[in-house]
Amino acid sequence: MAGFLVANRGPVFIGGLTLKTWYVEDAGGGCRAFGEVVVLVCEETGEVYSARIPVTWNNKMGWEELVCQRMIELMDQAGATTEDKYLVCSGNIFHTYHKWLTEHGYNWETHKMDGLAHDAAEGEFHRMVLEAGFPEDIGLEERDYRTYYNKIENWVASDPVRKQLYWKDREVRKKPAVPRYVLKNTMARERTCRHCHKKIPPFSPAVELKFRQDGRKIRDFFHPACSPVKPLKSQLHQLEVNWQGSKLTGLIIPCPAETSCTLCGQPVEPGQATFYAYDKDKLICGHPGCFRET
Ligand SMILES: [Zn+2]
Ligand SMILES: [Zn+2]
């Protein structure tokens, strides 16, 4: 792999920060056996981070969304930042990730991959196949993927146990990425956490999951700590204020029904941005301006 280090692409130093160029590539998408592999690669430093997508899953997540989550995890591991540059494979597998990069202000573009990123992705896919027991003397020759993948598919299909473990689930990959985990709040209603079955009080942070089942729209709520995935989106606006000698974190939301400010006693009109927080178990609310001044 070290042979792919390219001499004329040295790191760029700006204000003491090293800006890296990250390549994002996948492998194994064309093979009907085994899940895909995704990689995050920096040619300048030779860093390779990789993740494996399972053959199937059942947590209602779309394929592209699952891939996006894995990429975010790899970026965390790599310490990759918005200052860095990203060159990403244009394949469908990365569509949700492309959107996520744009929404979060990353400097990125699509790129036709070769070099280290391509080799790292193929190498990691091959390593996964070998770990399953595939004969070591068979590999990719002269970039003839169809022949290589056919051999893997035949090897998997020839054994019922292997087929159950390693055959790619196409259906789960076709499902659109409808389920959306969004970090928001419970507004004026109490909800029940889908995971721990305990109550989530009104005016508290909560992760909402929306999906369709048998044509019906379903909404589930989780405590943020109970959510099976880290939400990609946040609609939660929080404010930390000084309260009786310590800090108190609450929400800013449009007031659902007329109430009065705990601090100044004046009315708070429906729709007006309002601060809500729990002081121990007691709900307090009012004008954000009044609470900022405490
Ligand atoms: Zn919970
Ligand atoms: Zn007030």
PDB file of C-alpha atoms and ligand atoms in Angstrom:
ATOM      1  CA  MET A   1       0.000   0.000   0.000  1.00  0.00           C
ATOM      2  CA  ALA A   2       2.863   2.355   0.831  1.00  0.00           C
ATOM      3  CA  GLY A   3       3.780   2.285  -2.851  1.00  0.00           C
ATOM      4  CA  PHE A   4       0.754   4.436  -3.549  1.00  0.00           C
ATOM      5  CA  LEU A   5       1.932   7.392  -1.514  1.00  0.00           C
ATOM      6  CA  VAL A   6       2.027  10.198  -4.049  1.00  0.00           C
ATOM      7  CA  ALA A   7       4.986  12.549  -3.671  1.00  0.00           C
ATOM      8  CA  ASN A   8       3.461  15.713  -5.116  1.00  0.00           C
ATOM      9  CA  ARG A   9       0.404  15.703  -2.859  1.00  0.00           C
ATOM     10  CA  GLY A  10       1.949  16.771   0.407  1.00  0.00           C
ATOM     11  CA  PRO A  11      -0.199  17.971   3.300  1.00  0.00           C
ATOM     12  CA  VAL A  12      -1.207  21.638   3.246  1.00  0.00           C
ATOM     13  CA  PHE A  13      -0.373  23.640   6.365  1.00  0.00           C
ATOM     14  CA  ILE A  14      -2.620  26.590   7.185  1.00  0.00           C
ATOM     15  CA  GLY A  15      -2.326  28.389  10.489  1.00  0.00           C
ATOM     16  CA  GLY A  16      -0.745  25.356  12.139  1.00  0.00           C
ATOM     17  CA  LEU A  17      -3.569  23.067  10.994  1.00  0.00           C
ATOM     18  CA  THR A  18      -2.829  20.179   8.678  1.00  0.00           C
ATOM     19  CA  LEU A  19      -5.532  19.968   6.049  1.00  0.00           C
ATOM     20  CA  LYS A  20      -6.022  16.505   4.694  1.00  0.00           C
ATOM     21  CA  THR A  21      -7.644  15.166   1.566  1.00  0.00           C
ATOM     22  CA  TRP A  22      -9.823  12.157   2.293  1.00  0.00           C
ATOM     23  CA  TYR A  23     -10.934   9.656  -0.352  1.00  0.00           C
ATOM     24  CA  VAL A  24     -14.165   7.751   0.164  1.00  0.00           C
ATOM     25  CA  GLU A  25     -14.678   4.531  -1.766  1.00  0.00           C
ATOM     26  CA  ASP A  26     -16.687   1.297  -1.583  1.00  0.00           C
ATOM     27  CA  ALA A  27     -16.120  -2.249  -2.785  1.00  0.00           C
ATOM     28  CA  GLY A  28     -18.157  -5.405  -3.167  1.00  0.00           C
ATOM     29  CA  GLY A  29     -21.377  -3.745  -4.369  1.00  0.00           C
ATOM     30  CA  GLY A  30     -21.373  -5.817  -7.560  1.00  0.00           C
ATOM     31  CA  CYS A  31     -21.052  -9.132  -5.756  1.00  0.00           C
ATOM     32  CA  ARG A  32     -24.258 -10.951  -4.805  1.00  0.00           C
ATOM     33  CA  ALA A  33     -22.533 -12.369  -1.739  1.00  0.00           C
ATOM     34  CA  PHE A  34     -21.151 -10.493   1.283  1.00  0.00           C
ATOM     35  CA  GLY A  35     -21.911  -6.938   2.356  1.00  0.00           C
ATOM     36  CA  GLU A  36     -20.101  -3.926   0.946  1.00  0.00           C
ATOM     37  CA  VAL A  37     -16.964  -2.392   2.381  1.00  0.00           C
ATOM     38  CA  VAL A  38     -16.527   1.375   2.705  1.00  0.00           C
ATOM     39  CA  VAL A  39     -13.212   3.128   3.277  1.00  0.00           C
ATOM     40  CA  LEU A  40     -11.955   6.552   4.278  1.00  0.00           C
ATOM     41  CA  VAL A  41      -8.387   7.018   3.063  1.00  0.00           C
ATOM     42  CA  CYS A  42      -5.744   9.725   3.238  1.00  0.00           C
ATOM     43  CA  GLU A  43      -3.020   9.199   0.631  1.00  0.00           C
ATOM     44  CA  GLU A  44      -0.641  11.742   2.167  1.00  0.00           C
ATOM     45  CA  THR A  45      -0.441   9.923   5.488  1.00  0.00           C
ATOM     46  CA  GLY A  46      -1.372   6.428   4.294  1.00  0.00           C
ATOM     47  CA  GLU A  47      -4.250   6.278   6.812  1.00  0.00           C
ATOM     48  CA  VAL A  48      -6.978   3.757   5.972  1.00  0.00           C
ATOM     49  CA  TYR A  49     -10.232   3.484   7.937  1.00  0.00           C
ATOM     50  CA  SER A  50     -12.732   0.856   6.839  1.00  0.00           C
ATOM     51  CA  ALA A  51     -16.154  -0.451   7.806  1.00  0.00           C
ATOM     52  CA  ARG A  52     -18.201  -3.421   6.699  1.00  0.00           C
ATOM     53  CA  ILE A  53     -21.882  -3.224   5.824  1.00  0.00           C
ATOM     54  CA  PRO A  54     -23.693  -6.384   7.002  1.00  0.00           C
ATOM     55  CA  VAL A  55     -25.404  -8.714   4.498  1.00  0.00           C
ATOM     56  CA  THR A  56     -28.730  -7.835   6.126  1.00  0.00           C
ATOM     57  CA  TRP A  57     -30.150  -5.880   9.080  1.00  0.00           C
ATOM     58  CA  ASN A  58     -33.554  -5.257  10.608  1.00  0.00           C
ATOM     59  CA  ASN A  59     -33.503  -1.927  12.409  1.00  0.00           C
ATOM     60  CA  LYS A  60     -35.687  -0.219   9.763  1.00  0.00           C
ATOM     61  CA  MET A  61     -32.792   1.750   8.410  1.00  0.00           C
ATOM     62  CA  GLY A  62     -32.300   2.358   4.714  1.00  0.00           C
ATOM     63  CA  TRP A  63     -29.122   1.121   3.073  1.00  0.00           C
ATOM     64  CA  GLU A  64     -27.813   4.571   2.158  1.00  0.00           C
ATOM     65  CA  GLU A  65     -28.554   5.832   5.648  1.00  0.00           C
ATOM     66  CA  LEU A  66     -26.696   2.920   7.251  1.00  0.00           C
ATOM     67  CA  VAL A  67     -23.712   3.620   4.988  1.00  0.00           C
ATOM     68  CA  CYS A  68     -23.871   7.322   5.947  1.00  0.00           C
ATOM     69  CA  GLN A  69     -23.799   6.382   9.647  1.00  0.00           C
ATOM     70  CA  ARG A  70     -20.754   4.173   9.087  1.00  0.00           C
ATOM     71  CA  MET A  71     -18.971   6.985   7.236  1.00  0.00           C
ATOM     72  CA  ILE A  72     -19.676   9.422  10.080  1.00  0.00           C
ATOM     73  CA  GLU A  73     -18.216   6.885  12.526  1.00  0.00           C
ATOM     74  CA  LEU A  74     -15.110   6.478  10.358  1.00  0.00           C
ATOM     75  CA  MET A  75     -14.697  10.263  10.202  1.00  0.00           C
ATOM     76  CA  ASP A  76     -14.918  10.381  14.010  1.00  0.00           C
ATOM     77  CA  GLN A  77     -12.239   7.679  14.317  1.00  0.00           C
ATOM     78  CA  ALA A  78     -10.025   9.479  11.811  1.00  0.00           C
ATOM     79  CA  GLY A  79     -10.498  12.885  13.425  1.00  0.00           C
ATOM     80  CA  ALA A  80     -11.571  14.199  10.002  1.00  0.00           C
ATOM     81  CA  THR A  81     -12.965  17.735  10.105  1.00  0.00           C
ATOM     82  CA  THR A  82     -14.906  20.270   8.030  1.00  0.00           C
ATOM     83  CA  GLU A  83     -11.556  21.908   7.273  1.00  0.00           C
ATOM     84  CA  ASP A  84     -10.456  18.837   5.319  1.00  0.00           C
ATOM     85  CA  LYS A  85     -11.295  18.059   1.713  1.00  0.00           C
ATOM     86  CA  TYR A  86     -13.329  15.006   0.671  1.00  0.00           C
ATOM     87  CA  LEU A  87     -13.270  13.219  -2.677  1.00  0.00           C
ATOM     88  CA  VAL A  88     -16.148  10.769  -2.722  1.00  0.00           C
ATOM     89  CA  CYS A  89     -17.181   7.976  -5.081  1.00  0.00           C
ATOM     90  CA  SER A  90     -20.361   9.007  -6.911  1.00  0.00           C
ATOM     91  CA  GLY A  91     -22.153   5.649  -6.454  1.00  0.00           C
ATOM     92  CA  ASN A  92     -25.752   5.317  -5.145  1.00  0.00           C
ATOM     93  CA  ILE A  93     -24.396   3.794  -1.977  1.00  0.00           C
ATOM     94  CA  PHE A  94     -23.148   7.267  -0.956  1.00  0.00           C
ATOM     95  CA  HIS A  95     -26.185   9.404  -1.923  1.00  0.00           C
ATOM     96  CA  THR A  96     -27.343  10.020   1.639  1.00  0.00           C
ATOM     97  CA  TYR A  97     -23.740  10.643   2.677  1.00  0.00           C
ATOM     98  CA  HIS A  98     -23.342  13.211  -0.138  1.00  0.00           C
ATOM     99  CA  LYS A  99     -26.416  15.042   1.193  1.00  0.00           C
ATOM    100  CA  TRP A 100     -25.111  14.865   4.736  1.00  0.00           C
ATOM    101  CA  LEU A 101     -21.753  16.353   3.703  1.00  0.00           C
ATOM    102  CA  THR A 102     -23.512  19.233   1.938  1.00  0.00           C
ATOM    103  CA  GLU A 103     -25.912  19.876   4.836  1.00  0.00           C
ATOM    104  CA  HIS A 104     -23.012  19.979   7.290  1.00  0.00           C
ATOM    105  CA  GLY A 105     -20.866  22.362   5.256  1.00  0.00           C
ATOM    106  CA  TYR A 106     -18.105  19.955   4.212  1.00  0.00           C
ATOM    107  CA  ASN A 107     -15.814  20.737   1.283  1.00  0.00           C
ATOM    108  CA  TRP A 108     -16.408  17.739  -0.984  1.00  0.00           C
ATOM    109  CA  GLU A 109     -16.874  16.599  -4.558  1.00  0.00           C
ATOM    110  CA  THR A 110     -17.393  13.348  -6.417  1.00  0.00           C
ATOM    111  CA  HIS A 111     -14.310  11.654  -7.748  1.00  0.00           C
ATOM    112  CA  LYS A 112     -13.397   8.765 -10.007  1.00  0.00           C
ATOM    113  CA  MET A 113     -11.381   6.619  -7.651  1.00  0.00           C
ATOM    114  CA  ASP A 114      -8.106   4.861  -8.243  1.00  0.00           C
ATOM    115  CA  GLY A 115      -4.880   4.533  -6.271  1.00  0.00           C
ATOM    116  CA  LEU A 116      -4.812   3.822  -2.566  1.00  0.00           C
ATOM    117  CA  ALA A 117      -8.538   4.280  -1.848  1.00  0.00           C
ATOM    118  CA  HIS A 118      -9.557   1.858  -4.566  1.00  0.00           C
ATOM    119  CA  ASP A 119      -6.960  -0.727  -3.530  1.00  0.00           C
ATOM    120  CA  ALA A 120      -7.771  -0.356   0.161  1.00  0.00           C
ATOM    121  CA  ALA A 121     -11.488  -0.955  -0.470  1.00  0.00           C
ATOM    122  CA  GLU A 122     -10.861  -3.993  -2.685  1.00  0.00           C
ATOM    123  CA  GLY A 123      -8.263  -5.321  -0.253  1.00  0.00           C
ATOM    124  CA  GLU A 124     -10.628  -5.025   2.691  1.00  0.00           C
ATOM    125  CA  PHE A 125     -13.435  -6.739   0.767  1.00  0.00           C
ATOM    126  CA  HIS A 126     -11.087  -9.587  -0.160  1.00  0.00           C
ATOM    127  CA  ARG A 127      -9.894  -9.871   3.463  1.00  0.00           C
ATOM    128  CA  MET A 128     -13.525 -10.256   4.612  1.00  0.00           C
ATOM    129  CA  VAL A 129     -14.118 -13.014   2.036  1.00  0.00           C
ATOM    130  CA  LEU A 130     -10.949 -14.844   3.129  1.00  0.00           C
ATOM    131  CA  GLU A 131     -11.997 -14.623   6.789  1.00  0.00           C
ATOM    132  CA  ALA A 132     -15.139 -16.549   5.836  1.00  0.00           C
ATOM    133  CA  GLY A 133     -12.917 -19.361   4.546  1.00  0.00           C
ATOM    134  CA  PHE A 134     -12.778 -18.613   0.809  1.00  0.00           C
ATOM    135  CA  PRO A 135      -9.737 -20.325  -0.826  1.00  0.00           C
ATOM    136  CA  GLU A 136      -6.679 -18.103  -0.565  1.00  0.00           C
ATOM    137  CA  ASP A 137      -5.342 -18.886  -4.017  1.00  0.00           C
ATOM    138  CA  ILE A 138      -8.330 -17.264  -5.767  1.00  0.00           C
ATOM    139  CA  GLY A 139      -8.292 -13.500  -6.144  1.00  0.00           C
ATOM    140  CA  LEU A 140      -9.041 -10.617  -8.479  1.00  0.00           C
ATOM    141  CA  GLU A 141      -7.015 -10.880 -11.699  1.00  0.00           C
ATOM    142  CA  GLU A 142      -6.559  -8.060 -14.204  1.00  0.00           C
ATOM    143  CA  ARG A 143      -9.506  -6.154 -12.735  1.00  0.00           C
ATOM    144  CA  ASP A 144     -11.916  -8.826 -13.993  1.00  0.00           C
ATOM    145  CA  TYR A 145     -14.508  -8.308 -11.265  1.00  0.00           C
ATOM    146  CA  ARG A 146     -17.241 -10.421 -12.874  1.00  0.00           C
ATOM    147  CA  THR A 147     -15.117 -13.590 -12.827  1.00  0.00           C
ATOM    148  CA  TYR A 148     -13.875 -12.897  -9.297  1.00  0.00           C
ATOM    149  CA  TYR A 149     -17.373 -12.205  -7.974  1.00  0.00           C
ATOM    150  CA  ASN A 150     -18.783 -15.272  -9.785  1.00  0.00           C
ATOM    151  CA  LYS A 151     -16.278 -17.476  -7.993  1.00  0.00           C
ATOM    152  CA  ILE A 152     -17.233 -15.962  -4.630  1.00  0.00           C
ATOM    153  CA  GLU A 153     -20.957 -16.293  -5.383  1.00  0.00           C
ATOM    154  CA  ASN A 154     -20.572 -19.949  -6.450  1.00  0.00           C
ATOM    155  CA  TRP A 155     -18.534 -20.735  -3.341  1.00  0.00           C
ATOM    156  CA  VAL A 156     -21.201 -19.180  -1.079  1.00  0.00           C
ATOM    157  CA  ALA A 157     -24.172 -20.672  -2.961  1.00  0.00           C
ATOM    158  CA  SER A 158     -22.680 -24.188  -2.873  1.00  0.00           C
ATOM    159  CA  ASP A 159     -23.266 -24.495   0.889  1.00  0.00           C
ATOM    160  CA  PRO A 160     -26.632 -23.791   2.592  1.00  0.00           C
ATOM    161  CA  VAL A 161     -24.990 -22.549   5.805  1.00  0.00           C
ATOM    162  CA  ARG A 162     -22.683 -20.183   3.917  1.00  0.00           C
ATOM    163  CA  LYS A 163     -25.584 -19.011   1.810  1.00  0.00           C
ATOM    164  CA  GLN A 164     -27.538 -18.119   4.916  1.00  0.00           C
ATOM    165  CA  LEU A 165     -24.596 -16.232   6.420  1.00  0.00           C
ATOM    166  CA  TYR A 166     -23.119 -14.478   3.402  1.00  0.00           C
ATOM    167  CA  TRP A 167     -25.755 -14.045   0.676  1.00  0.00           C
ATOM    168  CA  LYS A 168     -26.496 -10.367   0.183  1.00  0.00           C
ATOM    169  CA  ASP A 169     -30.036  -9.256   1.091  1.00  0.00           C
ATOM    170  CA  ARG A 170     -31.120  -7.237  -1.948  1.00  0.00           C
ATOM    171  CA  GLU A 171     -34.557  -6.340  -0.528  1.00  0.00           C
ATOM    172  CA  VAL A 172     -33.224  -4.516   2.504  1.00  0.00           C
ATOM    173  CA  ARG A 173     -30.945  -2.535   0.154  1.00  0.00           C
ATOM    174  CA  LYS A 174     -33.850  -1.452  -2.068  1.00  0.00           C
ATOM    175  CA  LYS A 175     -35.915  -0.030   0.766  1.00  0.00           C
ATOM    176  CA  PRO A 176     -35.806   3.740   0.533  1.00  0.00           C
ATOM    177  CA  ALA A 177     -34.173   5.488   3.456  1.00  0.00           C
ATOM    178  CA  VAL A 178     -37.550   6.474   4.904  1.00  0.00           C
ATOM    179  CA  PRO A 179     -36.834   5.971   8.578  1.00  0.00           C
ATOM    180  CA  ARG A 180     -35.621   9.224   9.926  1.00  0.00           C
ATOM    181  CA  TYR A 181     -34.197   9.639  13.378  1.00  0.00           C
ATOM    182  CA  VAL A 182     -34.486  13.275  14.380  1.00  0.00           C
ATOM    183  CA  LEU A 183     -33.395  14.808  17.652  1.00  0.00           C
ATOM    184  CA  LYS A 184     -36.263  17.038  18.804  1.00  0.00           C
ATOM    185  CA  ASN A 185     -38.442  17.323  21.889  1.00  0.00           C
ATOM    186  CA  THR A 186     -41.711  15.962  23.291  1.00  0.00           C
ATOM    187  CA  MET A 187     -43.458  19.394  23.289  1.00  0.00           C
ATOM    188  CA  ALA A 188     -46.400  19.438  25.704  1.00  0.00           C
ATOM    189  CA  ARG A 189     -46.939  15.660  25.585  1.00  0.00           C
ATOM    190  CA  GLU A 190     -45.532  12.839  27.615  1.00  0.00           C
ATOM    191  CA  ARG A 191     -44.137   9.998  25.456  1.00  0.00           C
ATOM    192  CA  THR A 192     -42.987   6.459  26.148  1.00  0.00           C
ATOM    193  CA  CYS A 193     -39.491   5.403  25.150  1.00  0.00           C
ATOM    194  CA  ARG A 194     -39.598   2.598  22.596  1.00  0.00           C
ATOM    195  CA  HIS A 195     -36.404   1.137  24.026  1.00  0.00           C
ATOM    196  CA  CYS A 196     -36.666   1.248  27.839  1.00  0.00           C
ATOM    197  CA  HIS A 197     -40.481   1.744  28.035  1.00  0.00           C
ATOM    198  CA  LYS A 198     -40.060   4.490  30.614  1.00  0.00           C
ATOM    199  CA  LYS A 199     -41.763   7.860  30.311  1.00  0.00           C
ATOM    200  CA  ILE A 200     -40.204  10.813  28.557  1.00  0.00           C
ATOM    201  CA  PRO A 201     -41.701  13.901  30.243  1.00  0.00           C
ATOM    202  CA  PRO A 202     -43.239  16.783  28.252  1.00  0.00           C
ATOM    203  CA  PHE A 203     -40.795  19.514  27.176  1.00  0.00           C
ATOM    204  CA  SER A 204     -37.811  17.127  27.179  1.00  0.00           C
ATOM    205  CA  PRO A 205     -35.274  16.182  24.495  1.00  0.00           C
ATOM    206  CA  ALA A 206     -36.293  13.036  22.584  1.00  0.00           C
ATOM    207  CA  VAL A 207     -35.315  11.238  19.395  1.00  0.00           C
ATOM    208  CA  GLU A 208     -38.238  10.766  17.045  1.00  0.00           C
ATOM    209  CA  LEU A 209     -38.267   7.939  14.497  1.00  0.00           C
ATOM    210  CA  LYS A 210     -40.775   8.081  11.638  1.00  0.00           C
ATOM    211  CA  PHE A 211     -41.375   5.178   9.315  1.00  0.00           C
ATOM    212  CA  ARG A 212     -44.085   3.371   7.369  1.00  0.00           C
ATOM    213  CA  GLN A 213     -45.359  -0.086   8.204  1.00  0.00           C
ATOM    214  CA  ASP A 214     -48.080  -1.769   6.123  1.00  0.00           C
ATOM    215  CA  GLY A 215     -48.965   1.625   4.699  1.00  0.00           C
ATOM    216  CA  ARG A 216     -49.419   3.241   8.122  1.00  0.00           C
ATOM    217  CA  LYS A 217     -47.264   6.078   9.349  1.00  0.00           C
ATOM    218  CA  ILE A 218     -45.643   5.218  12.662  1.00  0.00           C
ATOM    219  CA  ARG A 219     -43.853   7.497  15.085  1.00  0.00           C
ATOM    220  CA  ASP A 220     -41.633   6.209  17.866  1.00  0.00           C
ATOM    221  CA  PHE A 221     -39.808   8.122  20.557  1.00  0.00           C
ATOM    222  CA  PHE A 222     -36.593   7.354  22.410  1.00  0.00           C
ATOM    223  CA  HIS A 223     -34.653   8.968  25.207  1.00  0.00           C
ATOM    224  CA  PRO A 224     -31.601  10.419  23.420  1.00  0.00           C
ATOM    225  CA  ALA A 225     -29.421   7.873  25.268  1.00  0.00           C
ATOM    226  CA  CYS A 226     -31.765   5.003  24.251  1.00  0.00           C
ATOM    227  CA  SER A 227     -31.822   5.776  20.513  1.00  0.00           C
ATOM    228  CA  PRO A 228     -30.395   2.895  18.444  1.00  0.00           C
ATOM    229  CA  VAL A 229     -28.654   5.363  16.127  1.00  0.00           C
ATOM    230  CA  LYS A 230     -27.233   8.836  16.496  1.00  0.00           C
ATOM    231  CA  PRO A 231     -29.730  11.089  14.695  1.00  0.00           C
ATOM    232  CA  LEU A 232     -28.422  12.780  11.558  1.00  0.00           C
ATOM    233  CA  LYS A 233     -30.739  15.703  12.071  1.00  0.00           C
ATOM    234  CA  SER A 234     -31.374  17.933  15.029  1.00  0.00           C
ATOM    235  CA  GLN A 235     -34.326  20.237  15.580  1.00  0.00           C
ATOM    236  CA  LEU A 236     -33.517  20.680  19.232  1.00  0.00           C
ATOM    237  CA  HIS A 237     -32.787  24.179  20.467  1.00  0.00           C
ATOM    238  CA  GLN A 238     -31.345  24.249  23.946  1.00  0.00           C
ATOM    239  CA  LEU A 239     -30.393  27.099  26.237  1.00  0.00           C
ATOM    240  CA  GLU A 240     -28.254  26.932  29.360  1.00  0.00           C
ATOM    241  CA  VAL A 241     -29.076  29.490  32.046  1.00  0.00           C
ATOM    242  CA  ASN A 242     -27.890  30.330  35.554  1.00  0.00           C
ATOM    243  CA  TRP A 243     -30.477  29.128  38.027  1.00  0.00           C
ATOM    244  CA  GLN A 244     -30.264  29.387  41.806  1.00  0.00           C
ATOM    245  CA  GLY A 245     -26.509  29.169  41.922  1.00  0.00           C
ATOM    246  CA  SER A 246     -26.056  26.450  39.294  1.00  0.00           C
ATOM    247  CA  LYS A 247     -26.595  25.812  35.584  1.00  0.00           C
ATOM    248  CA  LEU A 248     -29.884  24.649  34.132  1.00  0.00           C
ATOM    249  CA  THR A 249     -30.352  23.464  30.556  1.00  0.00           C
ATOM    250  CA  GLY A 250     -33.758  23.843  28.951  1.00  0.00           C
ATOM    251  CA  LEU A 251     -35.443  24.027  25.560  1.00  0.00           C
ATOM    252  CA  ILE A 252     -36.490  26.927  23.408  1.00  0.00           C
ATOM    253  CA  ILE A 253     -39.752  26.056  21.615  1.00  0.00           C
ATOM    254  CA  PRO A 254     -42.803  27.906  20.337  1.00  0.00           C
ATOM    255  CA  CYS A 255     -45.202  28.207  23.284  1.00  0.00           C
ATOM    256  CA  PRO A 256     -48.013  25.621  22.725  1.00  0.00           C
ATOM    257  CA  ALA A 257     -50.673  27.330  24.919  1.00  0.00           C
ATOM    258  CA  GLU A 258     -50.824  30.645  26.758  1.00  0.00           C
ATOM    259  CA  THR A 259     -48.986  30.557  30.071  1.00  0.00           C
ATOM    260  CA  SER A 260     -47.093  32.998  32.224  1.00  0.00           C
ATOM    261  CA  CYS A 261     -43.385  33.577  32.769  1.00  0.00           C
ATOM    262  CA  THR A 262     -42.008  32.043  35.983  1.00  0.00           C
ATOM    263  CA  LEU A 263     -39.686  35.023  36.350  1.00  0.00           C
ATOM    264  CA  CYS A 264     -41.591  38.183  35.401  1.00  0.00           C
ATOM    265  CA  GLY A 265     -45.154  36.862  35.728  1.00  0.00           C
ATOM    266  CA  GLN A 266     -46.143  38.400  32.388  1.00  0.00           C
ATOM    267  CA  PRO A 267     -48.102  36.282  29.871  1.00  0.00           C
ATOM    268  CA  VAL A 268     -46.341  34.207  27.208  1.00  0.00           C
ATOM    269  CA  GLU A 269     -48.396  34.055  24.014  1.00  0.00           C
ATOM    270  CA  PRO A 270     -48.927  30.842  21.999  1.00  0.00           C
ATOM    271  CA  GLY A 271     -46.339  30.565  19.222  1.00  0.00           C
ATOM    272  CA  GLN A 272     -43.856  32.831  21.012  1.00  0.00           C
ATOM    273  CA  ALA A 273     -40.332  31.401  21.505  1.00  0.00           C
ATOM    274  CA  THR A 274     -40.370  30.139  25.099  1.00  0.00           C
ATOM    275  CA  PHE A 275     -37.859  28.630  27.498  1.00  0.00           C
ATOM    276  CA  TYR A 276     -38.879  25.375  29.244  1.00  0.00           C
ATOM    277  CA  ALA A 277     -36.770  23.534  31.810  1.00  0.00           C
ATOM    278  CA  TYR A 278     -37.064  21.269  34.833  1.00  0.00           C
ATOM    279  CA  ASP A 279     -35.840  22.549  38.168  1.00  0.00           C
ATOM    280  CA  LYS A 280     -35.605  19.132  39.859  1.00  0.00           C
ATOM    281  CA  ASP A 281     -39.108  17.865  38.968  1.00  0.00           C
ATOM    282  CA  LYS A 282     -40.778  21.243  38.665  1.00  0.00           C
ATOM    283  CA  LEU A 283     -41.397  22.621  35.179  1.00  0.00           C
ATOM    284  CA  ILE A 284     -40.488  26.266  34.820  1.00  0.00           C
ATOM    285  CA  CYS A 285     -40.982  28.360  31.708  1.00  0.00           C
ATOM    286  CA  GLY A 286     -40.993  31.870  30.391  1.00  0.00           C
ATOM    287  CA  HIS A 287     -39.398  34.502  28.209  1.00  0.00           C
ATOM    288  CA  PRO A 288     -35.922  33.439  27.003  1.00  0.00           C
ATOM    289  CA  GLY A 289     -34.816  37.050  27.650  1.00  0.00           C
ATOM    290  CA  CYS A 290     -35.868  36.870  31.310  1.00  0.00           C
ATOM    291  CA  PHE A 291     -33.955  33.594  31.803  1.00  0.00           C
ATOM    292  CA  ARG A 292     -30.831  34.810  30.003  1.00  0.00           C
ATOM    293  CA  GLU A 293     -30.568  37.618  32.532  1.00  0.00           C
ATOM    294  CA  THR A 294     -30.649  35.373  35.626  1.00  0.00           C
TER     295      THR A 294
HETATM  296 ZN    ZN B   1     -35.406   5.135  27.181  1.00  0.00          ZN
HETATM  297 ZN    ZN B   2     -40.635  36.997  31.508  1.00  0.00          ZN
END
